[in-house]
Short mmCIF file of N, CA and C in Angstrom, two decimals:
data_model
loop_
_atom_site.label_atom_id
_atom_site.label_comp_id
_atom_site.label_asym_id
_atom_site.label_seq_id
_atom_site.Cartn_x
_atom_site.Cartn_y
_atom_site.Cartn_z
N UNK A 1 3.23 41.13 23.97
CA UNK A 1 2.88 41.19 22.59
C UNK A 1 3.63 40.16 21.77
N UNK A 2 4.86 39.86 22.13
CA UNK A 2 5.64 38.87 21.41
C UNK A 2 5.16 37.45 21.69
N UNK A 3 4.50 37.25 22.79
CA UNK A 3 4.08 35.89 23.14
C UNK A 3 2.99 35.37 22.20
N UNK A 4 2.15 36.23 21.69
CA UNK A 4 1.10 35.78 20.78
C UNK A 4 1.67 35.22 19.47
N UNK A 5 2.60 35.90 18.79
CA UNK A 5 3.18 35.29 17.59
C UNK A 5 3.95 34.01 17.89
N UNK A 6 4.63 33.96 19.03
CA UNK A 6 5.35 32.74 19.39
C UNK A 6 4.39 31.60 19.64
N UNK A 7 3.27 31.88 20.28
CA UNK A 7 2.26 30.86 20.54
C UNK A 7 1.65 30.36 19.23
N UNK A 8 1.36 31.27 18.33
CA UNK A 8 0.81 30.89 17.03
C UNK A 8 1.81 30.05 16.23
N UNK A 9 3.06 30.41 16.31
CA UNK A 9 4.11 29.66 15.61
C UNK A 9 4.20 28.23 16.16
N UNK A 10 4.18 28.07 17.45
CA UNK A 10 4.24 26.75 18.07
C UNK A 10 3.00 25.92 17.70
N UNK A 11 1.84 26.55 17.70
CA UNK A 11 0.62 25.84 17.34
C UNK A 11 0.68 25.36 15.90
N UNK A 12 1.23 26.18 15.02
CA UNK A 12 1.36 25.81 13.61
C UNK A 12 2.31 24.63 13.45
N UNK A 13 3.42 24.64 14.15
CA UNK A 13 4.40 23.55 14.06
C UNK A 13 3.80 22.24 14.57
N UNK A 14 3.07 22.30 15.66
CA UNK A 14 2.44 21.10 16.21
C UNK A 14 1.39 20.56 15.25
N UNK A 15 0.60 21.44 14.67
CA UNK A 15 -0.44 21.01 13.72
C UNK A 15 0.19 20.40 12.47
N UNK A 16 1.28 20.96 11.99
CA UNK A 16 1.93 20.45 10.80
C UNK A 16 2.57 19.09 11.05
N UNK A 17 3.14 18.89 12.23
CA UNK A 17 3.77 17.61 12.52
C UNK A 17 2.74 16.51 12.71
N UNK A 18 1.58 16.81 13.24
CA UNK A 18 0.56 15.78 13.42
C UNK A 18 -0.15 15.49 12.11
N UNK A 19 -0.08 16.39 11.14
CA UNK A 19 -0.75 16.18 9.86
C UNK A 19 -0.01 15.18 8.98
N UNK A 20 1.28 15.00 9.19
CA UNK A 20 2.02 14.06 8.38
C UNK A 20 1.70 12.64 8.84
N UNK A 21 1.25 11.82 7.90
CA UNK A 21 0.82 10.47 8.22
C UNK A 21 1.92 9.47 7.89
N UNK A 22 1.95 8.40 8.64
CA UNK A 22 2.88 7.33 8.35
C UNK A 22 2.35 6.53 7.17
N UNK A 23 3.21 6.26 6.21
CA UNK A 23 2.83 5.53 5.01
C UNK A 23 3.75 4.33 4.85
N UNK A 24 3.17 3.20 4.42
CA UNK A 24 3.98 2.00 4.18
C UNK A 24 3.42 1.28 2.97
N UNK A 25 4.31 0.77 2.13
CA UNK A 25 3.92 0.03 0.94
C UNK A 25 4.15 -1.46 1.19
N UNK A 26 3.11 -2.26 0.99
CA UNK A 26 3.21 -3.71 1.13
C UNK A 26 3.17 -4.33 -0.26
N UNK A 27 4.10 -5.23 -0.53
CA UNK A 27 4.13 -5.98 -1.79
C UNK A 27 3.64 -7.38 -1.46
N UNK A 28 2.54 -7.78 -2.10
CA UNK A 28 1.99 -9.10 -1.84
C UNK A 28 1.80 -9.85 -3.15
N UNK A 29 1.85 -11.19 -3.06
CA UNK A 29 1.64 -12.01 -4.24
C UNK A 29 0.18 -11.94 -4.64
N UNK A 30 -0.05 -11.75 -5.91
CA UNK A 30 -1.40 -11.65 -6.46
C UNK A 30 -1.81 -13.05 -6.93
N UNK A 31 -2.32 -13.85 -6.03
CA UNK A 31 -2.68 -15.22 -6.35
C UNK A 31 -4.14 -15.29 -6.78
N UNK A 32 -4.36 -15.91 -7.92
CA UNK A 32 -5.73 -16.06 -8.42
C UNK A 32 -6.49 -17.00 -7.50
N UNK A 33 -7.49 -16.49 -6.82
CA UNK A 33 -8.24 -17.29 -5.85
C UNK A 33 -9.66 -17.59 -6.31
N UNK A 34 -10.01 -17.17 -7.50
CA UNK A 34 -11.33 -17.46 -8.03
C UNK A 34 -12.41 -16.46 -7.64
N UNK A 35 -12.08 -15.48 -6.79
CA UNK A 35 -13.07 -14.51 -6.36
C UNK A 35 -13.01 -13.21 -7.16
N UNK A 36 -11.98 -13.03 -7.96
CA UNK A 36 -11.86 -11.83 -8.76
C UNK A 36 -11.22 -10.66 -8.03
N UNK A 37 -10.99 -10.81 -6.73
CA UNK A 37 -10.37 -9.73 -5.96
C UNK A 37 -8.96 -9.47 -6.47
N UNK A 38 -8.26 -10.53 -6.84
CA UNK A 38 -6.90 -10.38 -7.33
C UNK A 38 -6.86 -9.51 -8.59
N UNK A 39 -7.81 -9.68 -9.49
CA UNK A 39 -7.85 -8.88 -10.70
C UNK A 39 -8.20 -7.43 -10.40
N UNK A 40 -9.09 -7.22 -9.43
CA UNK A 40 -9.45 -5.85 -9.04
C UNK A 40 -8.24 -5.12 -8.48
N UNK A 41 -7.47 -5.79 -7.64
CA UNK A 41 -6.28 -5.16 -7.07
C UNK A 41 -5.22 -4.92 -8.14
N UNK A 42 -4.98 -5.93 -8.97
CA UNK A 42 -3.92 -5.82 -9.98
C UNK A 42 -4.21 -4.75 -11.01
N UNK A 43 -5.48 -4.58 -11.36
CA UNK A 43 -5.83 -3.58 -12.36
C UNK A 43 -6.08 -2.20 -11.76
N UNK A 44 -6.14 -2.14 -10.41
CA UNK A 44 -6.42 -0.86 -9.77
C UNK A 44 -7.87 -0.45 -9.88
N UNK A 45 -8.75 -1.42 -10.18
CA UNK A 45 -10.17 -1.13 -10.32
C UNK A 45 -10.79 -0.76 -8.98
N UNK A 46 -11.92 -0.10 -9.03
CA UNK A 46 -12.63 0.34 -7.83
C UNK A 46 -13.03 -0.84 -6.95
N UNK A 47 -13.30 -2.00 -7.56
CA UNK A 47 -13.72 -3.16 -6.78
C UNK A 47 -12.62 -3.67 -5.85
N UNK A 48 -11.38 -3.26 -6.06
CA UNK A 48 -10.29 -3.68 -5.18
C UNK A 48 -10.11 -2.78 -3.97
N UNK A 49 -10.84 -1.68 -3.90
CA UNK A 49 -10.68 -0.72 -2.80
C UNK A 49 -11.00 -1.36 -1.45
N UNK A 50 -12.05 -2.15 -1.38
CA UNK A 50 -12.43 -2.78 -0.12
C UNK A 50 -11.36 -3.79 0.32
N UNK A 51 -10.86 -4.58 -0.62
CA UNK A 51 -9.81 -5.56 -0.29
C UNK A 51 -8.54 -4.87 0.18
N UNK A 52 -8.16 -3.79 -0.49
CA UNK A 52 -6.96 -3.06 -0.09
C UNK A 52 -7.14 -2.43 1.28
N UNK A 53 -8.30 -1.83 1.53
CA UNK A 53 -8.56 -1.22 2.84
C UNK A 53 -8.56 -2.27 3.94
N UNK A 54 -9.16 -3.43 3.68
CA UNK A 54 -9.17 -4.51 4.67
C UNK A 54 -7.76 -5.01 4.95
N UNK A 55 -6.94 -5.10 3.91
CA UNK A 55 -5.55 -5.52 4.09
C UNK A 55 -4.82 -4.54 5.00
N UNK A 56 -5.00 -3.25 4.75
CA UNK A 56 -4.33 -2.23 5.58
C UNK A 56 -4.85 -2.26 7.01
N UNK A 57 -6.15 -2.38 7.17
CA UNK A 57 -6.72 -2.39 8.52
C UNK A 57 -6.28 -3.62 9.30
N UNK A 58 -6.02 -4.73 8.63
CA UNK A 58 -5.55 -5.93 9.33
C UNK A 58 -4.12 -5.75 9.84
N UNK A 59 -3.44 -4.73 9.35
CA UNK A 59 -2.08 -4.41 9.79
C UNK A 59 -2.03 -3.10 10.57
N UNK A 60 -3.17 -2.73 11.17
CA UNK A 60 -3.30 -1.55 12.03
C UNK A 60 -3.06 -0.23 11.32
N UNK A 61 -3.41 -0.15 10.05
CA UNK A 61 -3.40 1.10 9.31
C UNK A 61 -4.85 1.52 9.08
N UNK A 62 -5.07 2.79 8.93
CA UNK A 62 -6.43 3.31 8.81
C UNK A 62 -7.02 3.11 7.42
N UNK A 63 -6.21 3.30 6.38
CA UNK A 63 -6.76 3.27 5.04
C UNK A 63 -5.72 2.88 4.01
N UNK A 64 -6.19 2.52 2.83
CA UNK A 64 -5.32 2.25 1.69
C UNK A 64 -5.40 3.46 0.76
N UNK A 65 -4.27 4.09 0.53
CA UNK A 65 -4.27 5.26 -0.34
C UNK A 65 -4.14 4.89 -1.81
N UNK A 66 -3.55 3.72 -2.10
CA UNK A 66 -3.45 3.26 -3.49
C UNK A 66 -3.15 1.77 -3.52
N UNK A 67 -3.39 1.18 -4.67
CA UNK A 67 -3.06 -0.21 -4.91
C UNK A 67 -2.90 -0.39 -6.41
N UNK A 68 -1.93 -1.23 -6.80
CA UNK A 68 -1.67 -1.43 -8.22
C UNK A 68 -0.83 -2.67 -8.43
N UNK A 69 -0.79 -3.13 -9.65
CA UNK A 69 0.05 -4.26 -10.04
C UNK A 69 1.50 -3.77 -10.11
N UNK A 70 2.42 -4.65 -9.71
CA UNK A 70 3.84 -4.31 -9.73
C UNK A 70 4.57 -5.35 -10.57
N UNK A 71 5.40 -4.89 -11.48
CA UNK A 71 6.23 -5.81 -12.25
C UNK A 71 7.35 -6.34 -11.36
N UNK A 72 7.75 -7.60 -11.52
CA UNK A 72 8.85 -8.13 -10.70
C UNK A 72 10.14 -7.32 -10.83
N UNK A 73 10.33 -6.65 -11.96
CA UNK A 73 11.53 -5.83 -12.14
C UNK A 73 11.55 -4.62 -11.22
N UNK A 74 10.38 -4.18 -10.75
CA UNK A 74 10.30 -3.02 -9.87
C UNK A 74 10.64 -3.35 -8.43
N UNK A 75 10.64 -4.64 -8.10
CA UNK A 75 10.83 -5.06 -6.71
C UNK A 75 12.30 -5.34 -6.46
N UNK A 76 12.83 -4.73 -5.43
CA UNK A 76 14.21 -4.98 -5.05
C UNK A 76 14.28 -6.29 -4.30
N UNK A 77 15.23 -7.13 -4.66
CA UNK A 77 15.38 -8.40 -3.97
C UNK A 77 15.14 -9.56 -4.90
N UNK A 78 14.99 -10.72 -4.32
CA UNK A 78 14.85 -11.96 -5.07
C UNK A 78 13.39 -12.29 -5.30
N UNK A 79 12.92 -12.03 -6.49
CA UNK A 79 11.55 -12.37 -6.89
C UNK A 79 11.66 -13.24 -8.12
N UNK A 80 11.06 -14.43 -8.09
CA UNK A 80 11.17 -15.32 -9.25
C UNK A 80 10.50 -14.71 -10.48
N UNK A 81 11.16 -14.89 -11.60
CA UNK A 81 10.60 -14.48 -12.88
C UNK A 81 10.29 -15.74 -13.67
N UNK A 82 9.85 -15.64 -14.88
CA UNK A 82 9.52 -16.83 -15.64
C UNK A 82 10.75 -17.70 -15.79
N UNK A 83 10.53 -19.00 -15.73
CA UNK A 83 11.64 -19.93 -15.86
C UNK A 83 11.55 -21.04 -14.84
N UNK A 84 12.70 -21.59 -14.47
CA UNK A 84 12.76 -22.77 -13.61
C UNK A 84 12.29 -22.49 -12.18
N UNK A 85 12.39 -21.25 -11.70
CA UNK A 85 12.00 -20.94 -10.33
C UNK A 85 10.49 -20.85 -10.14
N UNK A 86 9.74 -20.83 -11.21
CA UNK A 86 8.28 -20.69 -11.13
C UNK A 86 7.63 -22.06 -11.28
N UNK A 87 6.56 -22.29 -10.53
CA UNK A 87 5.87 -23.57 -10.62
C UNK A 87 5.12 -23.67 -11.95
N UNK A 88 5.37 -24.73 -12.69
CA UNK A 88 4.72 -25.00 -13.97
C UNK A 88 4.91 -23.84 -14.96
N UNK A 89 6.04 -23.15 -14.87
CA UNK A 89 6.32 -22.05 -15.79
C UNK A 89 5.49 -20.82 -15.56
N UNK A 90 4.76 -20.76 -14.44
CA UNK A 90 3.90 -19.61 -14.15
C UNK A 90 4.36 -18.95 -12.86
N UNK A 91 4.61 -17.68 -12.92
CA UNK A 91 4.99 -16.92 -11.74
C UNK A 91 3.82 -16.06 -11.30
N UNK A 92 3.72 -15.83 -10.01
CA UNK A 92 2.67 -14.96 -9.50
C UNK A 92 2.93 -13.52 -9.89
N UNK A 93 1.85 -12.78 -10.08
CA UNK A 93 1.96 -11.34 -10.21
C UNK A 93 2.01 -10.77 -8.82
N UNK A 94 2.42 -9.52 -8.71
CA UNK A 94 2.52 -8.88 -7.40
C UNK A 94 1.71 -7.60 -7.39
N UNK A 95 1.19 -7.26 -6.22
CA UNK A 95 0.38 -6.07 -6.03
C UNK A 95 1.03 -5.24 -4.94
N UNK A 96 1.12 -3.92 -5.16
CA UNK A 96 1.60 -2.98 -4.15
C UNK A 96 0.40 -2.28 -3.56
N UNK A 97 0.27 -2.35 -2.22
CA UNK A 97 -0.80 -1.66 -1.51
C UNK A 97 -0.14 -0.63 -0.61
N UNK A 98 -0.48 0.63 -0.78
CA UNK A 98 0.04 1.71 0.06
C UNK A 98 -0.95 2.00 1.16
N UNK A 99 -0.50 1.82 2.41
CA UNK A 99 -1.36 2.02 3.58
C UNK A 99 -0.91 3.27 4.35
N UNK A 100 -1.88 3.94 4.97
CA UNK A 100 -1.60 5.12 5.78
C UNK A 100 -2.25 4.99 7.14
N UNK A 101 -1.59 5.55 8.14
CA UNK A 101 -2.15 5.57 9.49
C UNK A 101 -3.04 6.77 9.66
#
């Protein structure tokens, strides 16, 4: 009689551990390429969903759970801001794409 609750408990633990998905956030430069995809990703518009999903799938992830514009202040590390480090006084915007397996 005790084996049934123990079996159910083990099945629940296994199901819960497999339900947790691996998530990774990629920060990429939002370069204006003339196709408008950069604006879709930066604004979080629906038209950027395909580009974000393709980006995740190219890195062996199943889907993109979110994408949005990121301010350089939000990024840890050395990211050029306006000034001498930017070409022609213009710095790229950045986009965060969250991918899940």
